[in-house]
Amino acid sequence: LFVDDVQYVLSAPARWDKDDWRTLGWASLTVVGTAVVLDDHVRTVMREHNDGNNQFMLQIERLGSEYAWGVLGGFYLAGSLTDDQRSVSVAQDGLTASFIASGLITPAIKFTAGRSRPNDNGGTDNTFTFKPFSGAASFPSGHTTEAFALASVISAHYDESPWVGWASYTLAGLVGLARSYHGGHYASDVVAGAMIGTLVGKTVVAHNQPQRGGQTLVLPLAGEGLIGVQLV
């Protein structure tokens, strides 16, 4: 499914209708609005409260990087040992969504936007320091993209249990908060990363579920002058 998913997600804009493009427009306005209203204020608050040694923030941030791979590995191992196909599917879809969202889409936008981080010299006094193709990589947040891609996959596979979705997205939101707390990203970087991760995660799961749901059956076939089997 991996290659098919990559092709499907990256070619999705070619299949969008006007409602999809309108949704993208509103999402873009949300990011811009967050940048205008919150970026400077959130950056200032985080600087005032960051003592540089908050272990909770240090650990929760890693759910957007190395810990995310541990979660995926845990789902795959548990599913393999207990013959739980849903757990295996979470690992497969999570890996694919992570690769597409935080391995392809977000890095491409980062490289193009070239936004300085809050803790960079270029971003110290101006929250809107964008130098395309400069190597600056604040927008969007890669950790947040990864965390929300994983959260959306888990939530979609366990949609009959609302608490799973609440827990997953809460942890993902804390990852974004931790990135702002450590001066790695502005609020709008986090919002953009959350949107990208969620969209890709949900798209991957929705695309793969029908393909996994197929069954092959051999059934008896009988009629006037006919006895045989049919493959369904």
PDB file of C-alpha atoms in Angstrom:
ATOM      1  CA  LEU A   1       0.000   0.000   0.000  1.00  0.00           C
ATOM      2  CA  PHE A   2       2.916   2.349   0.647  1.00  0.00           C
ATOM      3  CA  VAL A   3       3.639   3.445  -2.929  1.00  0.00           C
ATOM      4  CA  ASP A   4      -0.066   3.681  -3.711  1.00  0.00           C
ATOM      5  CA  ASP A   5      -0.646   5.886  -0.654  1.00  0.00           C
ATOM      6  CA  VAL A   6       2.175   8.263  -1.547  1.00  0.00           C
ATOM      7  CA  GLN A   7       0.867   8.661  -5.085  1.00  0.00           C
ATOM      8  CA  TYR A   8      -2.724   9.080  -3.892  1.00  0.00           C
ATOM      9  CA  VAL A   9      -1.987  11.742  -1.255  1.00  0.00           C
ATOM     10  CA  LEU A  10       0.428  13.799  -3.354  1.00  0.00           C
ATOM     11  CA  SER A  11      -1.952  13.798  -6.325  1.00  0.00           C
ATOM     12  CA  ALA A  12      -5.011  14.631  -4.194  1.00  0.00           C
ATOM     13  CA  PRO A  13      -5.202  18.332  -5.209  1.00  0.00           C
ATOM     14  CA  ALA A  14      -5.860  17.236  -8.794  1.00  0.00           C
ATOM     15  CA  ARG A  15      -9.088  15.589  -7.570  1.00  0.00           C
ATOM     16  CA  TRP A  16     -10.279  18.391  -5.291  1.00  0.00           C
ATOM     17  CA  ASP A  17     -13.581  20.140  -5.987  1.00  0.00           C
ATOM     18  CA  LYS A  18     -14.510  23.683  -5.067  1.00  0.00           C
ATOM     19  CA  ASP A  19     -15.458  22.686  -1.520  1.00  0.00           C
ATOM     20  CA  ASP A  20     -12.016  21.195  -0.974  1.00  0.00           C
ATOM     21  CA  TRP A  21     -10.312  24.333  -2.252  1.00  0.00           C
ATOM     22  CA  ARG A  22     -12.585  26.457  -0.069  1.00  0.00           C
ATOM     23  CA  THR A  23     -11.550  24.366   2.944  1.00  0.00           C
ATOM     24  CA  LEU A  24      -7.900  24.917   2.053  1.00  0.00           C
ATOM     25  CA  GLY A  25      -8.563  28.642   1.866  1.00  0.00           C
ATOM     26  CA  TRP A  26     -10.126  28.716   5.326  1.00  0.00           C
ATOM     27  CA  ALA A  27      -7.264  26.641   6.717  1.00  0.00           C
ATOM     28  CA  SER A  28      -4.750  29.079   5.231  1.00  0.00           C
ATOM     29  CA  LEU A  29      -6.635  32.023   6.726  1.00  0.00           C
ATOM     30  CA  THR A  30      -6.571  30.272  10.104  1.00  0.00           C
ATOM     31  CA  VAL A  31      -2.790  29.955   9.934  1.00  0.00           C
ATOM     32  CA  VAL A  32      -2.382  33.584   8.852  1.00  0.00           C
ATOM     33  CA  GLY A  33      -4.787  34.750  11.551  1.00  0.00           C
ATOM     34  CA  THR A  34      -2.872  32.788  14.190  1.00  0.00           C
ATOM     35  CA  ALA A  35       0.366  34.370  12.985  1.00  0.00           C
ATOM     36  CA  VAL A  36      -1.025  37.898  13.160  1.00  0.00           C
ATOM     37  CA  VAL A  37      -2.861  37.568  16.476  1.00  0.00           C
ATOM     38  CA  LEU A  38      -0.886  35.045  18.528  1.00  0.00           C
ATOM     39  CA  ASP A  39       2.668  34.530  17.293  1.00  0.00           C
ATOM     40  CA  ASP A  40       4.299  37.486  19.029  1.00  0.00           C
ATOM     41  CA  HIS A  41       2.296  37.112  22.247  1.00  0.00           C
ATOM     42  CA  VAL A  42       2.821  33.350  22.567  1.00  0.00           C
ATOM     43  CA  ARG A  43       6.541  33.727  21.887  1.00  0.00           C
ATOM     44  CA  THR A  44       6.838  36.325  24.669  1.00  0.00           C
ATOM     45  CA  VAL A  45       4.884  34.223  27.183  1.00  0.00           C
ATOM     46  CA  MET A  46       6.920  31.112  26.421  1.00  0.00           C
ATOM     47  CA  ARG A  47      10.185  33.009  26.906  1.00  0.00           C
ATOM     48  CA  GLU A  48       9.036  34.269  30.279  1.00  0.00           C
ATOM     49  CA  HIS A  49       8.092  30.813  31.556  1.00  0.00           C
ATOM     50  CA  ASN A  50      10.805  28.663  29.996  1.00  0.00           C
ATOM     51  CA  ASP A  51      13.325  27.705  32.641  1.00  0.00           C
ATOM     52  CA  GLY A  52      15.112  25.360  30.246  1.00  0.00           C
ATOM     53  CA  ASN A  53      14.741  22.359  32.552  1.00  0.00           C
ATOM     54  CA  ASN A  54      11.109  21.268  32.386  1.00  0.00           C
ATOM     55  CA  GLN A  55      11.383  17.489  32.072  1.00  0.00           C
ATOM     56  CA  PHE A  56       7.732  17.029  31.138  1.00  0.00           C
ATOM     57  CA  MET A  57       8.094  19.340  28.154  1.00  0.00           C
ATOM     58  CA  LEU A  58      11.381  17.724  27.168  1.00  0.00           C
ATOM     59  CA  GLN A  59       9.853  14.253  27.145  1.00  0.00           C
ATOM     60  CA  ILE A  60       6.498  15.112  25.565  1.00  0.00           C
ATOM     61  CA  GLU A  61       8.290  16.874  22.693  1.00  0.00           C
ATOM     62  CA  ARG A  62       9.860  13.569  21.720  1.00  0.00           C
ATOM     63  CA  LEU A  63       6.441  12.168  20.804  1.00  0.00           C
ATOM     64  CA  GLY A  64       6.959  14.184  17.652  1.00  0.00           C
ATOM     65  CA  SER A  65      10.239  12.443  16.864  1.00  0.00           C
ATOM     66  CA  GLU A  66      11.849   9.271  18.241  1.00  0.00           C
ATOM     67  CA  TYR A  67       8.995   8.337  20.579  1.00  0.00           C
ATOM     68  CA  ALA A  68       6.582   8.332  17.624  1.00  0.00           C
ATOM     69  CA  TRP A  69       8.550   5.481  16.065  1.00  0.00           C
ATOM     70  CA  GLY A  70       8.365   3.632  19.371  1.00  0.00           C
ATOM     71  CA  VAL A  71       4.580   3.992  19.386  1.00  0.00           C
ATOM     72  CA  LEU A  72       4.323   2.657  15.834  1.00  0.00           C
ATOM     73  CA  GLY A  73       6.639  -0.217  16.676  1.00  0.00           C
ATOM     74  CA  GLY A  74       4.530  -1.012  19.730  1.00  0.00           C
ATOM     75  CA  PHE A  75       1.350  -1.194  17.668  1.00  0.00           C
ATOM     76  CA  TYR A  76       3.014  -3.441  15.096  1.00  0.00           C
ATOM     77  CA  LEU A  77       4.532  -5.763  17.682  1.00  0.00           C
ATOM     78  CA  ALA A  78       1.298  -6.021  19.675  1.00  0.00           C
ATOM     79  CA  GLY A  79      -0.723  -6.676  16.534  1.00  0.00           C
ATOM     80  CA  SER A  80       1.686  -9.313  15.283  1.00  0.00           C
ATOM     81  CA  LEU A  81       1.837 -11.174  18.587  1.00  0.00           C
ATOM     82  CA  THR A  82      -1.932 -11.149  19.177  1.00  0.00           C
ATOM     83  CA  ASP A  83      -3.024 -11.448  15.549  1.00  0.00           C
ATOM     84  CA  ASP A  84      -4.755  -8.054  15.823  1.00  0.00           C
ATOM     85  CA  GLN A  85      -4.923  -6.740  12.283  1.00  0.00           C
ATOM     86  CA  ARG A  86      -6.164  -3.330  13.403  1.00  0.00           C
ATOM     87  CA  SER A  87      -3.011  -2.712  15.449  1.00  0.00           C
ATOM     88  CA  VAL A  88      -0.868  -3.757  12.490  1.00  0.00           C
ATOM     89  CA  SER A  89      -2.876  -1.428  10.250  1.00  0.00           C
ATOM     90  CA  VAL A  90      -2.272   1.471  12.656  1.00  0.00           C
ATOM     91  CA  ALA A  91       1.468   0.848  12.398  1.00  0.00           C
ATOM     92  CA  GLN A  92       1.361   0.593   8.606  1.00  0.00           C
ATOM     93  CA  ASP A  93      -0.818   3.666   8.094  1.00  0.00           C
ATOM     94  CA  GLY A  94       1.084   5.629  10.734  1.00  0.00           C
ATOM     95  CA  LEU A  95       4.396   4.889   9.056  1.00  0.00           C
ATOM     96  CA  THR A  96       3.058   5.923   5.654  1.00  0.00           C
ATOM     97  CA  ALA A  97       1.368   9.080   6.958  1.00  0.00           C
ATOM     98  CA  SER A  98       4.546  10.047   8.817  1.00  0.00           C
ATOM     99  CA  PHE A  99       6.664   9.601   5.718  1.00  0.00           C
ATOM    100  CA  ILE A 100       4.327  11.654   3.542  1.00  0.00           C
ATOM    101  CA  ALA A 101       3.507  14.426   6.029  1.00  0.00           C
ATOM    102  CA  SER A 102       6.723  14.935   7.978  1.00  0.00           C
ATOM    103  CA  GLY A 103       9.100  13.413   5.443  1.00  0.00           C
ATOM    104  CA  LEU A 104       7.869  15.005   2.214  1.00  0.00           C
ATOM    105  CA  ILE A 105       5.263  17.755   2.556  1.00  0.00           C
ATOM    106  CA  THR A 106       6.448  19.642   5.633  1.00  0.00           C
ATOM    107  CA  PRO A 107      10.165  19.667   4.660  1.00  0.00           C
ATOM    108  CA  ALA A 108       9.230  20.977   1.201  1.00  0.00           C
ATOM    109  CA  ILE A 109       7.237  23.836   2.739  1.00  0.00           C
ATOM    110  CA  LYS A 110      10.003  24.539   5.267  1.00  0.00           C
ATOM    111  CA  PHE A 111      12.576  24.825   2.501  1.00  0.00           C
ATOM    112  CA  THR A 112      10.339  27.077   0.426  1.00  0.00           C
ATOM    113  CA  ALA A 113       9.178  29.348   3.270  1.00  0.00           C
ATOM    114  CA  GLY A 114      12.539  29.779   5.020  1.00  0.00           C
ATOM    115  CA  ARG A 115      11.067  31.176   8.223  1.00  0.00           C
ATOM    116  CA  SER A 116      13.456  31.909  11.089  1.00  0.00           C
ATOM    117  CA  ARG A 117      12.731  30.216  14.411  1.00  0.00           C
ATOM    118  CA  PRO A 118      11.852  32.255  17.517  1.00  0.00           C
ATOM    119  CA  ASN A 119      15.193  31.328  19.083  1.00  0.00           C
ATOM    120  CA  ASP A 120      17.187  32.285  15.969  1.00  0.00           C
ATOM    121  CA  ASN A 121      18.788  35.707  15.739  1.00  0.00           C
ATOM    122  CA  GLY A 122      16.779  36.436  12.626  1.00  0.00           C
ATOM    123  CA  GLY A 123      13.525  35.783  14.422  1.00  0.00           C
ATOM    124  CA  THR A 124      14.269  37.526  17.711  1.00  0.00           C
ATOM    125  CA  ASP A 125      12.518  40.818  17.009  1.00  0.00           C
ATOM    126  CA  ASN A 126      10.423  40.035  13.947  1.00  0.00           C
ATOM    127  CA  THR A 127       7.945  37.169  13.893  1.00  0.00           C
ATOM    128  CA  PHE A 128       7.603  37.461  10.108  1.00  0.00           C
ATOM    129  CA  THR A 129      11.165  36.780   9.028  1.00  0.00           C
ATOM    130  CA  PHE A 130      10.814  34.693   5.864  1.00  0.00           C
ATOM    131  CA  LYS A 131      13.769  34.099   3.543  1.00  0.00           C
ATOM    132  CA  PRO A 132      12.781  31.467   0.966  1.00  0.00           C
ATOM    133  CA  PHE A 133      15.363  28.741   0.326  1.00  0.00           C
ATOM    134  CA  SER A 134      17.610  30.143   3.069  1.00  0.00           C
ATOM    135  CA  GLY A 135      17.660  26.946   5.126  1.00  0.00           C
ATOM    136  CA  ALA A 136      15.634  28.433   7.991  1.00  0.00           C
ATOM    137  CA  ALA A 137      13.068  25.828   8.988  1.00  0.00           C
ATOM    138  CA  SER A 138      10.482  27.139  11.433  1.00  0.00           C
ATOM    139  CA  PHE A 139       7.331  26.923   9.288  1.00  0.00           C
ATOM    140  CA  PRO A 140       5.625  24.508   9.680  1.00  0.00           C
ATOM    141  CA  SER A 141       6.519  22.481  12.776  1.00  0.00           C
ATOM    142  CA  GLY A 142       7.867  19.049  11.837  1.00  0.00           C
ATOM    143  CA  HIS A 143       7.406  17.608  15.335  1.00  0.00           C
ATOM    144  CA  THR A 144       3.782  18.742  15.389  1.00  0.00           C
ATOM    145  CA  THR A 145       3.184  17.368  11.905  1.00  0.00           C
ATOM    146  CA  GLU A 146       4.495  13.973  13.008  1.00  0.00           C
ATOM    147  CA  ALA A 147       2.492  13.965  16.249  1.00  0.00           C
ATOM    148  CA  PHE A 148      -0.801  14.850  14.547  1.00  0.00           C
ATOM    149  CA  ALA A 149      -0.244  12.404  11.682  1.00  0.00           C
ATOM    150  CA  LEU A 150       0.107   9.634  14.254  1.00  0.00           C
ATOM    151  CA  ALA A 151      -2.806  10.908  16.371  1.00  0.00           C
ATOM    152  CA  SER A 152      -5.166  11.118  13.402  1.00  0.00           C
ATOM    153  CA  VAL A 153      -4.311   7.572  12.272  1.00  0.00           C
ATOM    154  CA  ILE A 154      -4.880   6.117  15.749  1.00  0.00           C
ATOM    155  CA  SER A 155      -8.096   8.098  16.195  1.00  0.00           C
ATOM    156  CA  ALA A 156      -9.462   7.020  12.806  1.00  0.00           C
ATOM    157  CA  HIS A 157      -8.816   3.332  13.458  1.00  0.00           C
ATOM    158  CA  TYR A 158     -10.454   3.487  16.898  1.00  0.00           C
ATOM    159  CA  ASP A 159     -13.270   5.875  16.024  1.00  0.00           C
ATOM    160  CA  GLU A 160     -15.777   3.824  18.036  1.00  0.00           C
ATOM    161  CA  SER A 161     -13.876   4.870  21.201  1.00  0.00           C
ATOM    162  CA  PRO A 162     -13.965   8.685  21.450  1.00  0.00           C
ATOM    163  CA  TRP A 163     -11.553   8.704  24.393  1.00  0.00           C
ATOM    164  CA  VAL A 164      -8.820   7.313  22.126  1.00  0.00           C
ATOM    165  CA  GLY A 165      -9.174  10.292  19.824  1.00  0.00           C
ATOM    166  CA  TRP A 166      -9.242  12.773  22.702  1.00  0.00           C
ATOM    167  CA  ALA A 167      -6.126  11.241  24.255  1.00  0.00           C
ATOM    168  CA  SER A 168      -4.263  11.066  20.939  1.00  0.00           C
ATOM    169  CA  TYR A 169      -4.975  14.640  19.916  1.00  0.00           C
ATOM    170  CA  THR A 170      -4.300  15.970  23.419  1.00  0.00           C
ATOM    171  CA  LEU A 171      -0.833  14.426  23.411  1.00  0.00           C
ATOM    172  CA  ALA A 172      -0.218  15.743  19.903  1.00  0.00           C
ATOM    173  CA  GLY A 173      -1.278  19.215  21.028  1.00  0.00           C
ATOM    174  CA  LEU A 174       1.155  19.027  23.930  1.00  0.00           C
ATOM    175  CA  VAL A 175       3.929  18.275  21.448  1.00  0.00           C
ATOM    176  CA  GLY A 176       3.141  21.527  19.655  1.00  0.00           C
ATOM    177  CA  LEU A 177       3.012  23.376  22.974  1.00  0.00           C
ATOM    178  CA  ALA A 178       6.420  21.962  23.914  1.00  0.00           C
ATOM    179  CA  ARG A 179       7.929  23.127  20.625  1.00  0.00           C
ATOM    180  CA  SER A 180       6.692  26.665  21.288  1.00  0.00           C
ATOM    181  CA  TYR A 181       7.839  26.432  24.908  1.00  0.00           C
ATOM    182  CA  HIS A 182      11.374  25.601  23.798  1.00  0.00           C
ATOM    183  CA  GLY A 183      11.462  28.437  21.276  1.00  0.00           C
ATOM    184  CA  GLY A 184      11.529  26.117  18.298  1.00  0.00           C
ATOM    185  CA  HIS A 185       8.323  27.345  16.683  1.00  0.00           C
ATOM    186  CA  TYR A 186       5.725  30.059  16.579  1.00  0.00           C
ATOM    187  CA  ALA A 187       2.052  29.309  17.234  1.00  0.00           C
ATOM    188  CA  SER A 188       1.240  29.466  13.515  1.00  0.00           C
ATOM    189  CA  ASP A 189       3.989  26.929  12.778  1.00  0.00           C
ATOM    190  CA  VAL A 190       2.291  24.547  15.190  1.00  0.00           C
ATOM    191  CA  VAL A 191      -1.188  25.135  13.744  1.00  0.00           C
ATOM    192  CA  ALA A 192       0.066  24.524  10.198  1.00  0.00           C
ATOM    193  CA  GLY A 193       1.860  21.334  11.240  1.00  0.00           C
ATOM    194  CA  ALA A 194      -1.250  20.067  13.024  1.00  0.00           C
ATOM    195  CA  MET A 195      -3.383  20.645   9.922  1.00  0.00           C
ATOM    196  CA  ILE A 196      -0.932  18.906   7.598  1.00  0.00           C
ATOM    197  CA  GLY A 197      -0.492  15.892   9.859  1.00  0.00           C
ATOM    198  CA  THR A 198      -4.216  15.480  10.472  1.00  0.00           C
ATOM    199  CA  LEU A 199      -5.170  15.810   6.809  1.00  0.00           C
ATOM    200  CA  VAL A 200      -2.564  13.309   5.632  1.00  0.00           C
ATOM    201  CA  GLY A 201      -3.305  10.819   8.418  1.00  0.00           C
ATOM    202  CA  LYS A 202      -7.044  10.817   7.801  1.00  0.00           C
ATOM    203  CA  THR A 203      -6.545  10.597   4.032  1.00  0.00           C
ATOM    204  CA  VAL A 204      -4.240   7.578   4.309  1.00  0.00           C
ATOM    205  CA  VAL A 205      -6.615   5.676   6.596  1.00  0.00           C
ATOM    206  CA  ALA A 206      -9.677   6.453   4.465  1.00  0.00           C
ATOM    207  CA  HIS A 207      -7.839   5.349   1.324  1.00  0.00           C
ATOM    208  CA  ASN A 208      -6.553   2.079   2.784  1.00  0.00           C
ATOM    209  CA  GLN A 209      -9.614   0.821   4.646  1.00  0.00           C
ATOM    210  CA  PRO A 210     -11.592  -0.267   1.544  1.00  0.00           C
ATOM    211  CA  GLN A 211      -8.519  -2.034   0.178  1.00  0.00           C
ATOM    212  CA  ARG A 212      -8.064  -3.979   3.403  1.00  0.00           C
ATOM    213  CA  GLY A 213     -11.750  -4.832   3.662  1.00  0.00           C
ATOM    214  CA  GLY A 214     -11.863  -7.017   0.558  1.00  0.00           C
ATOM    215  CA  GLN A 215     -12.527 -10.752   0.918  1.00  0.00           C
ATOM    216  CA  THR A 216     -12.291 -13.555  -1.589  1.00  0.00           C
ATOM    217  CA  LEU A 217     -14.977 -16.238  -1.361  1.00  0.00           C
ATOM    218  CA  VAL A 218     -15.592 -19.484  -3.242  1.00  0.00           C
ATOM    219  CA  LEU A 219     -19.312 -20.210  -3.302  1.00  0.00           C
ATOM    220  CA  PRO A 220     -21.383 -23.067  -4.757  1.00  0.00           C
ATOM    221  CA  LEU A 221     -23.290 -22.259  -7.941  1.00  0.00           C
ATOM    222  CA  ALA A 222     -26.303 -24.326  -8.989  1.00  0.00           C
ATOM    223  CA  GLY A 223     -29.006 -23.798 -11.544  1.00  0.00           C
ATOM    224  CA  GLU A 224     -30.901 -25.547 -14.302  1.00  0.00           C
ATOM    225  CA  GLY A 225     -28.336 -27.530 -16.211  1.00  0.00           C
ATOM    226  CA  LEU A 226     -25.489 -25.953 -14.239  1.00  0.00           C
ATOM    227  CA  ILE A 227     -23.452 -27.061 -11.218  1.00  0.00           C
ATOM    228  CA  GLY A 228     -20.192 -25.350 -10.286  1.00  0.00           C
ATOM    229  CA  VAL A 229     -18.493 -22.756  -8.134  1.00  0.00           C
ATOM    230  CA  GLN A 230     -18.107 -19.013  -8.341  1.00  0.00           C
ATOM    231  CA  LEU A 231     -15.250 -16.836  -7.169  1.00  0.00           C
ATOM    232  CA  VAL A 232     -16.417 -13.644  -5.469  1.00  0.00           C
TER     233      VAL A 232
END
